[in-house]
Short mmCIF file of C-alpha atoms in Angstrom, two decimals:
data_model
loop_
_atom_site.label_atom_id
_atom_site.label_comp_id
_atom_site.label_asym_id
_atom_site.label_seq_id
_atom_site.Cartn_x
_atom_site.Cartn_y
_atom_site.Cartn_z
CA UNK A 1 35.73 58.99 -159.93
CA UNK A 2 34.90 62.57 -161.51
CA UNK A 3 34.65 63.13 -165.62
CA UNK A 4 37.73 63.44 -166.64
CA UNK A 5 38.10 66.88 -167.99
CA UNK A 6 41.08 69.43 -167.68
CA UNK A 7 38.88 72.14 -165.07
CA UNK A 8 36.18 69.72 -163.82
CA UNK A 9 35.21 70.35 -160.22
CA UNK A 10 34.02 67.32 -158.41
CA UNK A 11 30.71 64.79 -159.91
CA UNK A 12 29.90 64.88 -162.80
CA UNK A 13 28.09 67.57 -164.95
CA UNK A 14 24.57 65.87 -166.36
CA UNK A 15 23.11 62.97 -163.90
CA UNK A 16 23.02 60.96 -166.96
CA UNK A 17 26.49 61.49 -167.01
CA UNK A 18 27.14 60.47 -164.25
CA UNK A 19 25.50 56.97 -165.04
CA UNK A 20 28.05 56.52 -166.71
CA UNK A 21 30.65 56.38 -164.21
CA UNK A 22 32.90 53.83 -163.22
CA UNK A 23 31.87 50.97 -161.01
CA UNK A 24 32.31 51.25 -156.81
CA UNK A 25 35.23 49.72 -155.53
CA UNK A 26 34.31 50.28 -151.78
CA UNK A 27 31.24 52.11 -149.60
CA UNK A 28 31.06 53.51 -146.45
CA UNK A 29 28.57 52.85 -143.86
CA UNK A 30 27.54 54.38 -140.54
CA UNK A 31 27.43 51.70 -137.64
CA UNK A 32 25.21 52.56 -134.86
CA UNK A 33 25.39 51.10 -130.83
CA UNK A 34 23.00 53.29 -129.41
CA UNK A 35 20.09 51.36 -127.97
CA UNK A 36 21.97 48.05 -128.68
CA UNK A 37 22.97 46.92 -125.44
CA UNK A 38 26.94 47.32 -126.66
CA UNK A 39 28.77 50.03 -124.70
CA UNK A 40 30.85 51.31 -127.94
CA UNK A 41 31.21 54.14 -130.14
CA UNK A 42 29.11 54.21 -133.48
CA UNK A 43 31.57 54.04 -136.58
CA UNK A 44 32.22 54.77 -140.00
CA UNK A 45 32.71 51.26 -141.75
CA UNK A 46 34.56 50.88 -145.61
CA UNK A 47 33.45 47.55 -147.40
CA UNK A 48 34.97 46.07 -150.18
CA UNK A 49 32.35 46.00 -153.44
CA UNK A 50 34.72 44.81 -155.99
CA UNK A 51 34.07 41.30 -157.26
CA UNK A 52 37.56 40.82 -159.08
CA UNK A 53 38.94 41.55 -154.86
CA UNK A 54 39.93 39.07 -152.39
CA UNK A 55 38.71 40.85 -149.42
CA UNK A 56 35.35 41.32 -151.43
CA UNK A 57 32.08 41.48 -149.44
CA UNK A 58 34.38 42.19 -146.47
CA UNK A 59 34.50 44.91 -143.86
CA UNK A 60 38.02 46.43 -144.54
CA UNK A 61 37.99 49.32 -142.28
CA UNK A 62 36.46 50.44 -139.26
CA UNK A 63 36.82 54.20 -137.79
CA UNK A 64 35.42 54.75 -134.57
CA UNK A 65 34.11 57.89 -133.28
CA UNK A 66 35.28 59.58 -130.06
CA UNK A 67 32.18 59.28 -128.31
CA UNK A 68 29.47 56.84 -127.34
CA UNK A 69 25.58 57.31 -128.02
CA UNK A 70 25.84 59.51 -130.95
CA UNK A 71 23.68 57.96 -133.35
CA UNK A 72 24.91 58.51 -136.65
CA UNK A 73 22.25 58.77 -139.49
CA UNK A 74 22.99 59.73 -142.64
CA UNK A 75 26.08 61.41 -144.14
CA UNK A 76 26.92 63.85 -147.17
CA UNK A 77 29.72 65.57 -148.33
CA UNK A 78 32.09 68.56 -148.41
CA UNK A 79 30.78 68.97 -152.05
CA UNK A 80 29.49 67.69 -154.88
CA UNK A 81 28.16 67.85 -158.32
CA UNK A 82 26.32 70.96 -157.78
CA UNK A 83 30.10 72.50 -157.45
CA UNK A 84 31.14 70.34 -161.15
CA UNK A 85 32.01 73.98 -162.39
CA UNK A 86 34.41 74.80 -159.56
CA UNK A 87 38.13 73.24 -160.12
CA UNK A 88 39.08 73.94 -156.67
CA UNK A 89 36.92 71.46 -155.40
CA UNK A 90 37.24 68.08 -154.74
CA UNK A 91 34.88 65.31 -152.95
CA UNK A 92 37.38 64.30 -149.66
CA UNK A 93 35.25 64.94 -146.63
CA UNK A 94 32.18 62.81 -145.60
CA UNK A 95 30.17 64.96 -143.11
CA UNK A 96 28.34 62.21 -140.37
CA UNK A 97 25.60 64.31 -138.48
CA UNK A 98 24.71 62.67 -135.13
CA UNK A 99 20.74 62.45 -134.89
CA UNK A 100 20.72 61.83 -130.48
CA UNK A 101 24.31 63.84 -129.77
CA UNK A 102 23.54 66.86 -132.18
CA UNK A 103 27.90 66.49 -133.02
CA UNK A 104 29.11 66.19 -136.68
CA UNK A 105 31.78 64.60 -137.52
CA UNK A 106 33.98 65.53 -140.35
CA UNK A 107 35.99 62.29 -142.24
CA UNK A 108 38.86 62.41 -144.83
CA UNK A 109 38.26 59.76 -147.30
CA UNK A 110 40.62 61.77 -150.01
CA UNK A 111 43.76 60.72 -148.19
CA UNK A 112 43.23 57.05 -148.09
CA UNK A 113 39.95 56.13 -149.41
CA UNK A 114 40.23 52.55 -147.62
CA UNK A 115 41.47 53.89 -144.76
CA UNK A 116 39.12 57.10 -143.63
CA UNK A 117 40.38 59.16 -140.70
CA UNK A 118 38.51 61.58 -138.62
CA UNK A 119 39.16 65.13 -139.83
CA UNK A 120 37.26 67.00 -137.46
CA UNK A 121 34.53 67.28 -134.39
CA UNK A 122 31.85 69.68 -134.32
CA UNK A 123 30.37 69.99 -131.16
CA UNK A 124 27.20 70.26 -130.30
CA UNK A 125 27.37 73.87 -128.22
CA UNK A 126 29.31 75.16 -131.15
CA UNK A 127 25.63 74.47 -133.38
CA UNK A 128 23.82 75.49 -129.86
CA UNK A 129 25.54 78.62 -129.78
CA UNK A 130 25.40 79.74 -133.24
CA UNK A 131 22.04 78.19 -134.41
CA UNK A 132 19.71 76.43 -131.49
CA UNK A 133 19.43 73.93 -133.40
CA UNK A 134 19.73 70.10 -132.57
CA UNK A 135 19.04 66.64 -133.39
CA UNK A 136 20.50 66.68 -136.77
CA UNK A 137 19.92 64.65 -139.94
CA UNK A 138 20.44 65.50 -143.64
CA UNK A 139 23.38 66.95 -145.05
CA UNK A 140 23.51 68.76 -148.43
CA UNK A 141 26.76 70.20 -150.18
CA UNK A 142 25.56 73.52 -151.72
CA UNK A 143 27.02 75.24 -155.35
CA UNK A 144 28.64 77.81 -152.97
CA UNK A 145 30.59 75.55 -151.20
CA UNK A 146 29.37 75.31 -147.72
CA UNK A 147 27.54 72.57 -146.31
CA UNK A 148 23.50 72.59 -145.18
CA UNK A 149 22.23 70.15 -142.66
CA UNK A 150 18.68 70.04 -141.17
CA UNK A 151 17.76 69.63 -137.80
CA UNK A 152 14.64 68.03 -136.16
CA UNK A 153 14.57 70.19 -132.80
CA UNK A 154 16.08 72.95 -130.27
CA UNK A 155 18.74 72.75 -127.70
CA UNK A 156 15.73 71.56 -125.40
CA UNK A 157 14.40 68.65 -127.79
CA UNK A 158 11.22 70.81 -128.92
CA UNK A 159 10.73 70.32 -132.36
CA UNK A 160 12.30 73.12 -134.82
CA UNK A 161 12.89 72.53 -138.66
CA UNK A 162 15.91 74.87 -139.19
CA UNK A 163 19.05 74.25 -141.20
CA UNK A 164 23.01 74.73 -139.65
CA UNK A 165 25.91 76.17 -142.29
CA UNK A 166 29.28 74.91 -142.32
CA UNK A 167 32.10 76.53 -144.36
CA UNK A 168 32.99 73.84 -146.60
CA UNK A 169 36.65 74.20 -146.18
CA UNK A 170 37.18 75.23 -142.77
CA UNK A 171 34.02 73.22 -141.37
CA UNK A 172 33.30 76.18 -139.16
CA UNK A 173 29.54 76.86 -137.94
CA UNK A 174 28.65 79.53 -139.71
CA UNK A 175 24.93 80.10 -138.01
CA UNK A 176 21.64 79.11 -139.49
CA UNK A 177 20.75 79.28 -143.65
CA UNK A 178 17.22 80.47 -142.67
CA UNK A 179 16.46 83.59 -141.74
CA UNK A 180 16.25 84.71 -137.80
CA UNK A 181 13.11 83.45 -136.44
CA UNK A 182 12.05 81.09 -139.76
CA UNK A 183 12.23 77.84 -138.93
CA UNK A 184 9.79 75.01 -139.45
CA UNK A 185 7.79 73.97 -136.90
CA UNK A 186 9.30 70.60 -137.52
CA UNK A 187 11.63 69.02 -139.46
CA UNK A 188 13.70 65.73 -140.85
CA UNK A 189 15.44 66.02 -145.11
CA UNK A 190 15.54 68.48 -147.57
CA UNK A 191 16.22 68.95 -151.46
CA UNK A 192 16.50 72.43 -153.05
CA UNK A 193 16.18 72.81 -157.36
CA UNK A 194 17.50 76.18 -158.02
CA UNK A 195 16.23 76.64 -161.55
CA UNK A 196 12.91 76.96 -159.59
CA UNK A 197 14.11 79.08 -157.05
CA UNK A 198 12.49 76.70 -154.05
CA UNK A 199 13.79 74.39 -151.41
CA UNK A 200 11.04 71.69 -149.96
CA UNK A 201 11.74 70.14 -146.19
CA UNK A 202 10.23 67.25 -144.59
CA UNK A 203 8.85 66.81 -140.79
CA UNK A 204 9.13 63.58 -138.30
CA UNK A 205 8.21 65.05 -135.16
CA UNK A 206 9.99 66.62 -131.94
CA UNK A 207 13.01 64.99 -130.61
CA UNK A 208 11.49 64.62 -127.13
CA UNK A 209 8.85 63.12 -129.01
CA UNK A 210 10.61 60.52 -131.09
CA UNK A 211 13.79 60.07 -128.86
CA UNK A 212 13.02 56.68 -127.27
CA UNK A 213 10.62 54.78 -130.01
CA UNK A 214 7.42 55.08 -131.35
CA UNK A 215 4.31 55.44 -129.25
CA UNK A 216 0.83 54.38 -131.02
CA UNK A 217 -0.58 57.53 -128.96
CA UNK A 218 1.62 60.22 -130.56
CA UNK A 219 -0.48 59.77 -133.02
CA UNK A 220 -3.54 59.71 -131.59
CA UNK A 221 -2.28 63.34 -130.13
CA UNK A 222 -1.10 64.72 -133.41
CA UNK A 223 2.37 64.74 -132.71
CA UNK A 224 3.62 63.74 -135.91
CA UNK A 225 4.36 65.71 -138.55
CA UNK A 226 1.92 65.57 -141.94
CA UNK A 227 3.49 68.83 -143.92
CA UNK A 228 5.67 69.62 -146.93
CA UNK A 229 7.76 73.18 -145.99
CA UNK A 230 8.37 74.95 -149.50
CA UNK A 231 11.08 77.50 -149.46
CA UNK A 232 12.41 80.59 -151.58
CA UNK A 233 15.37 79.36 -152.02
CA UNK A 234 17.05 83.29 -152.52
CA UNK A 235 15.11 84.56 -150.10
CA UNK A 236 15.32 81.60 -147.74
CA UNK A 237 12.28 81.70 -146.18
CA UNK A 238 8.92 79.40 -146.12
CA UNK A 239 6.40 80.48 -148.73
CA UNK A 240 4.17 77.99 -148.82
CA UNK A 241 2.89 74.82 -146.51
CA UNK A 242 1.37 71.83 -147.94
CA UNK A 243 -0.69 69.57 -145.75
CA UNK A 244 -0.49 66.05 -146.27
CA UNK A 245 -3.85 63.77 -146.82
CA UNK A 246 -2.78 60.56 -146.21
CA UNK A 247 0.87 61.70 -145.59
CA UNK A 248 1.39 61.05 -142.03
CA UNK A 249 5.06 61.10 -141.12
CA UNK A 250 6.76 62.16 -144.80
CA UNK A 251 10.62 61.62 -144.19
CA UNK A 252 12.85 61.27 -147.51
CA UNK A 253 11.94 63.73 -150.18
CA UNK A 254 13.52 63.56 -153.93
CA UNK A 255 13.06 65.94 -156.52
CA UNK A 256 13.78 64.66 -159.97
CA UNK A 257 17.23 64.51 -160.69
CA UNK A 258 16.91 66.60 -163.90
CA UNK A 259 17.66 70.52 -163.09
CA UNK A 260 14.46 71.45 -164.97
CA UNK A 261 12.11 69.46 -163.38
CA UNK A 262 9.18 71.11 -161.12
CA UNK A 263 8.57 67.91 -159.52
CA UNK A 264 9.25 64.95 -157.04
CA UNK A 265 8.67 62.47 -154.72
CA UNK A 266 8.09 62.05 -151.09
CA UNK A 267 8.03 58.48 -148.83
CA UNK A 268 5.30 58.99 -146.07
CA UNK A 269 6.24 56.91 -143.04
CA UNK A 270 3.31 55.85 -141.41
CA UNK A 271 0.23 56.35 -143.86
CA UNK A 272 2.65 54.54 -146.02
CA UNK A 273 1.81 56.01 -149.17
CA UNK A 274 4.70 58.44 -151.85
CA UNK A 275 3.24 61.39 -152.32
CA UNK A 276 3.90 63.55 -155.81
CA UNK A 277 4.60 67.30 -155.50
CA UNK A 278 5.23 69.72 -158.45
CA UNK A 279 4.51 73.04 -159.36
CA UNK A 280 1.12 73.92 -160.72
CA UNK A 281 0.01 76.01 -163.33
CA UNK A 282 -0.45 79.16 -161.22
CA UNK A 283 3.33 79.02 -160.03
CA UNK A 284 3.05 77.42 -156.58
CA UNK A 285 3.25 74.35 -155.58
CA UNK A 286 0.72 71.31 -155.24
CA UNK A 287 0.73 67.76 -153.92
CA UNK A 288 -1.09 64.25 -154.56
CA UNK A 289 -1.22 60.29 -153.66
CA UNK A 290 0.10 58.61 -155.95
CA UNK A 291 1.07 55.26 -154.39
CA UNK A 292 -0.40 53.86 -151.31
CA UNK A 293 0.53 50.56 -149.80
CA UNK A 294 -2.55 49.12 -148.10
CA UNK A 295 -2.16 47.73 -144.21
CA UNK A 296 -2.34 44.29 -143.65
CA UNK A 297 -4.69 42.84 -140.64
CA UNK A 298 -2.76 40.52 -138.95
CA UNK A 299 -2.85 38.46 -135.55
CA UNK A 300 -0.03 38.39 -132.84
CA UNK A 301 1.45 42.00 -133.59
CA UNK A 302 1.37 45.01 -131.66
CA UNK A 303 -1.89 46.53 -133.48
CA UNK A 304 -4.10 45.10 -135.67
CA UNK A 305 -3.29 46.53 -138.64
CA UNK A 306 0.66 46.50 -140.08
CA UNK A 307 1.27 49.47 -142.17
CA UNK A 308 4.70 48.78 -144.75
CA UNK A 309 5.91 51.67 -142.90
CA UNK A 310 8.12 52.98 -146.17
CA UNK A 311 11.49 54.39 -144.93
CA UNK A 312 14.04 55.17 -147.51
CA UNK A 313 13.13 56.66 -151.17
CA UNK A 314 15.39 56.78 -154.10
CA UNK A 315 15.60 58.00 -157.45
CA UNK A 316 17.36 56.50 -160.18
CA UNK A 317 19.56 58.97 -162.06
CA UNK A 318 17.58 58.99 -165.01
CA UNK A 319 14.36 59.67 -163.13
CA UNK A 320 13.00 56.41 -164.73
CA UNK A 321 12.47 54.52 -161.72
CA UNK A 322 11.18 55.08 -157.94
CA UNK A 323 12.22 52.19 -155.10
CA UNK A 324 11.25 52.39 -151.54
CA UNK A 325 11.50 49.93 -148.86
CA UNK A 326 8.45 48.94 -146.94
CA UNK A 327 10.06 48.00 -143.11
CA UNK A 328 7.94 46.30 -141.69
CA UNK A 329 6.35 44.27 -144.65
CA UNK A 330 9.92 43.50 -145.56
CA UNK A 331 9.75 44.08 -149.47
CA UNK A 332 11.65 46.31 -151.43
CA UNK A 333 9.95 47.68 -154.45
CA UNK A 334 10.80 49.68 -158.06
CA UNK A 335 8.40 51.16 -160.10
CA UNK A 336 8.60 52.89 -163.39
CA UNK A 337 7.68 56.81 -162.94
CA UNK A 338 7.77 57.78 -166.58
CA UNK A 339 4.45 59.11 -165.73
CA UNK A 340 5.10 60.52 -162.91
CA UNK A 341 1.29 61.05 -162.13
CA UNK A 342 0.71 57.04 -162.38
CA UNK A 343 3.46 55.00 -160.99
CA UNK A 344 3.71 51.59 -162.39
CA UNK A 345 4.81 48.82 -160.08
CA UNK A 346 7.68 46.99 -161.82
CA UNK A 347 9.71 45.05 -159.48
CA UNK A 348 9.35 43.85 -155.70
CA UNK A 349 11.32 42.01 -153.30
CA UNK A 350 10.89 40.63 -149.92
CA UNK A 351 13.83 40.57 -148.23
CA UNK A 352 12.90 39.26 -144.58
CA UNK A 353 10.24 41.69 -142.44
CA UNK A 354 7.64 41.43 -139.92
CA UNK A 355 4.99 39.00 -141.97
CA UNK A 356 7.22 35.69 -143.10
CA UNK A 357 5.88 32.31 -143.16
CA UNK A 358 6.45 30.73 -139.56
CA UNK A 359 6.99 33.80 -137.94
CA UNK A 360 5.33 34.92 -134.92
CA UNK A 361 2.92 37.45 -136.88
CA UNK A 362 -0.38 36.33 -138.80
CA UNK A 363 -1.73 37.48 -141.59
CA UNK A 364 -5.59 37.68 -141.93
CA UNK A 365 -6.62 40.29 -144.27
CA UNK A 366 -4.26 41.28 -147.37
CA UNK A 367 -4.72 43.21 -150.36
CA UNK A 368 -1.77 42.24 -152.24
CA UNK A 369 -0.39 39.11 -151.68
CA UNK A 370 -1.88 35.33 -151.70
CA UNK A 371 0.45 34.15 -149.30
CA UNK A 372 2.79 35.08 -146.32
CA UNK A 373 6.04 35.38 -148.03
CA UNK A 374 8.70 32.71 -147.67
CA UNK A 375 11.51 33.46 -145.26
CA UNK A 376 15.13 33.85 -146.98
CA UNK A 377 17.94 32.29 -146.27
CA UNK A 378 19.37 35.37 -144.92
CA UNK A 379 16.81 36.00 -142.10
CA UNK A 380 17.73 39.35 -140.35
CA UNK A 381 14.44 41.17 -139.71
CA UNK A 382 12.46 41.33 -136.58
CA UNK A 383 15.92 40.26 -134.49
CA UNK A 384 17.80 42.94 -136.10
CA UNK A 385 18.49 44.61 -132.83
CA UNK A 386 19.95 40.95 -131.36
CA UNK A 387 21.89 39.80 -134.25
CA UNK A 388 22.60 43.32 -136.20
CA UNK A 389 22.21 44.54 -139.66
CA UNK A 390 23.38 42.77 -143.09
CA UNK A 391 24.08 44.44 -146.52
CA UNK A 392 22.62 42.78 -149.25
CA UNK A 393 23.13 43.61 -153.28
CA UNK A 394 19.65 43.50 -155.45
CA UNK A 395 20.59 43.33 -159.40
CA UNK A 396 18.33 46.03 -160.79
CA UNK A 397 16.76 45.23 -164.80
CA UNK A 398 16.81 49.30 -165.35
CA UNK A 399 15.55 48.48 -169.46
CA UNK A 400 12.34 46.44 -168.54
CA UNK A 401 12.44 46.70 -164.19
CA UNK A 402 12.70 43.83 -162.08
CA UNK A 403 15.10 43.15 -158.91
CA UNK A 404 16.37 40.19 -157.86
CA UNK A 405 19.01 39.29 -154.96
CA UNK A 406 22.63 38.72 -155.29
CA UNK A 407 22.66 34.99 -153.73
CA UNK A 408 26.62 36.10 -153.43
CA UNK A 409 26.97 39.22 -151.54
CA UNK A 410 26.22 39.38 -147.95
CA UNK A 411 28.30 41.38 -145.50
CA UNK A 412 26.67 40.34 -141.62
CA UNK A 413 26.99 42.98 -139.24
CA UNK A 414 25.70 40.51 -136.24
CA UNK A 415 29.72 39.11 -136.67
CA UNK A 416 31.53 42.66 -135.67
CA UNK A 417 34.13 42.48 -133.62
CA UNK A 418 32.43 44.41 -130.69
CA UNK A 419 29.40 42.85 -130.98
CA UNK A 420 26.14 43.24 -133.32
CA UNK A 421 26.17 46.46 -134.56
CA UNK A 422 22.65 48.23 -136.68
CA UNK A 423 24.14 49.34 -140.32
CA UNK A 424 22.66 53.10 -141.72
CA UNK A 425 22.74 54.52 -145.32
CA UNK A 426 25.59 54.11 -147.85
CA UNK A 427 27.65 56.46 -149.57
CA UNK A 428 29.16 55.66 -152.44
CA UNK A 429 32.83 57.44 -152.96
CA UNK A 430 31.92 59.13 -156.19
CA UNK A 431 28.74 60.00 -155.19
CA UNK A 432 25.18 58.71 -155.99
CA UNK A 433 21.79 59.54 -156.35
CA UNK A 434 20.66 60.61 -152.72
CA UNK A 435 23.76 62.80 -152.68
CA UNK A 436 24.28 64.81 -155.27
CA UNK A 437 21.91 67.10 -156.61
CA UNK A 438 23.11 68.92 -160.13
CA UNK A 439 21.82 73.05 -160.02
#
């Protein structure tokens, strides 16, 4: 799925290029147990994406891990488009960081790409040992071939923002990419833009903390993380912090997709609002609200004001458009960012959530919307524990914006074989654009 080209390493060498890619075949997916009642092994499922396919909108393969209780997050990969120059390298490893069991979990997709095996286990004293670090999340692939992935705490489950090394061949720990003693107080993802020389982390809170569900009180107590961690990215240390106002919780951070660009994006959690940072005239680095979406008072919930909670952020490739999911308001939105000072909301859809028409929570108060939104057909959220995850397709208008919902594609993860299982980020096999960054 690379640009053809006689010395091409892996990706593709512009993001607009890469655009221009062929169509997905298949994904993978992390499947979680943990917390689910099901006694099983999280796993690494493949599903079929191709229309012209029989087994389309199917699981096709399912690759357990060796352990239970892992909790496997997100995923990256052995490399990327930030190694396009390099001809030796080629995208065949999916790296699956455990978030509970601190393991990582090396899979070949290169062999059979329908088929993924388990390569190789990390385990968690080998990170211990070399790093003290746990609790792991993001994984990068870096331009000098190993692999960086942040962690969230210590051995202990005290919070610690620090990042572990891999070699990217050989998978072995290598120690930590910060310098002795440098960690972040806290910490969750990470993206790094060379051309600036500077890294920027994210912060949840501590393991201990977080580890068995949210508690209204951590709040109240501070224990949640509000700050933006900027890094030299030669020197790899912090160099600057940014507090957050109105940033309570900031989890997926995106920098432009262009190499250039001195600016990005970050989805805060809990204040739900996306935060812009860039670099300011004086050569450091500033941040601002630039999208909030306002709580809703509501009846028969467990406060009395629902925050969207926004989880996941993305960026499309050419840095037109912005989309984040609100989780608990159930509606997925796109706006256009061609100002990236004043996003412009340009598509929105609700996709299930906590506030439906004839559910069990009442709306009183709401800035936004007229009405309660109407239930879909597929009707997954607040039971997604009970009856597991689906995967739904939304058909994205990327000349004027606007999404709207495949009425065709539905994979249900409620109907797996061992029982309902909870469905985590996709990866597609040529890469996309939470995964690659170009340098």
């Amino acid at each position: 799925m690379a640009t053809k080209c006689g010395n091409c390493g892996p990706g593709y060498s512009t993001p607009l290029e890469a655009m221009k890619g062929p169509r997905e075949e298949i994904v993978y997916l992390p499947c979680i147990y943990r917390n689910t009642g099901t006694e099983a092994p999280d796993y690494l499922a493949t599903v079929d994406v191709d229309p012209k396919s029989p087994q389309y909108c199917q699981v096709i393969h399912r690759l357990p891990m060796p352990n239970l209780k892992d909790e496997l997050h997100h995923s990256g990969w052995n490399t990327c488009s930030s190694c396009f120059g390099d001809s030796t390298k080629s995208r065949t490893k999916l790296v699956l960081p455990s978030l509970i069991s601190s393991r990582i979990y090396v899979v070949d997709v290169g062999s059979e790409p329908r088929a993924p095996k388990l390569h190789k286990v990390i385990e968690p004293k080998d990170i211990h040992a070399k790093c003290e670090l746990a609790f792991l999340h993001t994984s990068h692939c870096l331009a000098s071939g190993e692999v960086m992935i942040s962690s969230l705490g210590d051995v202990k489950g005290n919070g610690k923002g620090g990042f572990v090394l891999l070699d990217g061949e050989t998978f072995e720990v290598k120690g930590t990419w910060e310098r002795p003693g440098g960690a972040a107080p806290l910490g969750y993802d990470f993206w790094y833009q060379p051309r600036h020389n500077v890294m920027i982390s994210t912060e949840w809170a501590a393991p201990n903390v977080l580890r068995d569900g949210f508690n209204p009180a951590d709040v109240e107590a501070g224990l949640y993380g509000s700050h933006l961690y900027v890094w030299d990215w030669q020197r790899h240390e912090i160099v600057q912090t940014l507090s957050l106002k109105d940033g309570l919780i900031p989890l997926e951070i995106r920098f432009l997709h262009n190499p250039d660009a001195a600016q990005g994006f970050v989805g805060c959690a809990l204040s739900s609002t996306i935060q812009r940072f860039y670099k300011n005239e004086g050569g450091t680095w500033s941040v601002e609200k630039v999208i909030q979406v306002p709580p809703k008072k509501v009846k028969g919930w467990l406060l009395p004001e629902m925050p969207g909670l926004i989880t996941d952020i993305l960026l499309s490739l050419d840095d037109r458009f912005l989309y984040f999911s609100n989780w608990l308001h159930g509606d997925l939105r796109q706006y256009d960012i061609s100002d990236p000072q004043r996003p412009r909301l340009t598509g929105q859809l609700f996709l299930g959530g906590s506030i439906v028409k004839g559910g069990p929570v009442q709306v009183l108060e709401d800035e936004e919307l007229k009405s309660q939104p109407e239930p879909l057909v597929v009707k997954f959220y607040p039971d997604l524990i009970r009856e597991g995850s689906v995967m739904l397709q939304v058909d994205v208008d990327t000349v004027k914006g606007g999404l709207k919902l495949n009425p065709n594609f539905l994979v249900d993860f409620g109907k797996e074989p061992l029982g309902p299982a909870l469905a985590h980020e996709l990866r597609y096999p040529g890469g996309d654009c939470s995964s690659d960054i170009w340098i």
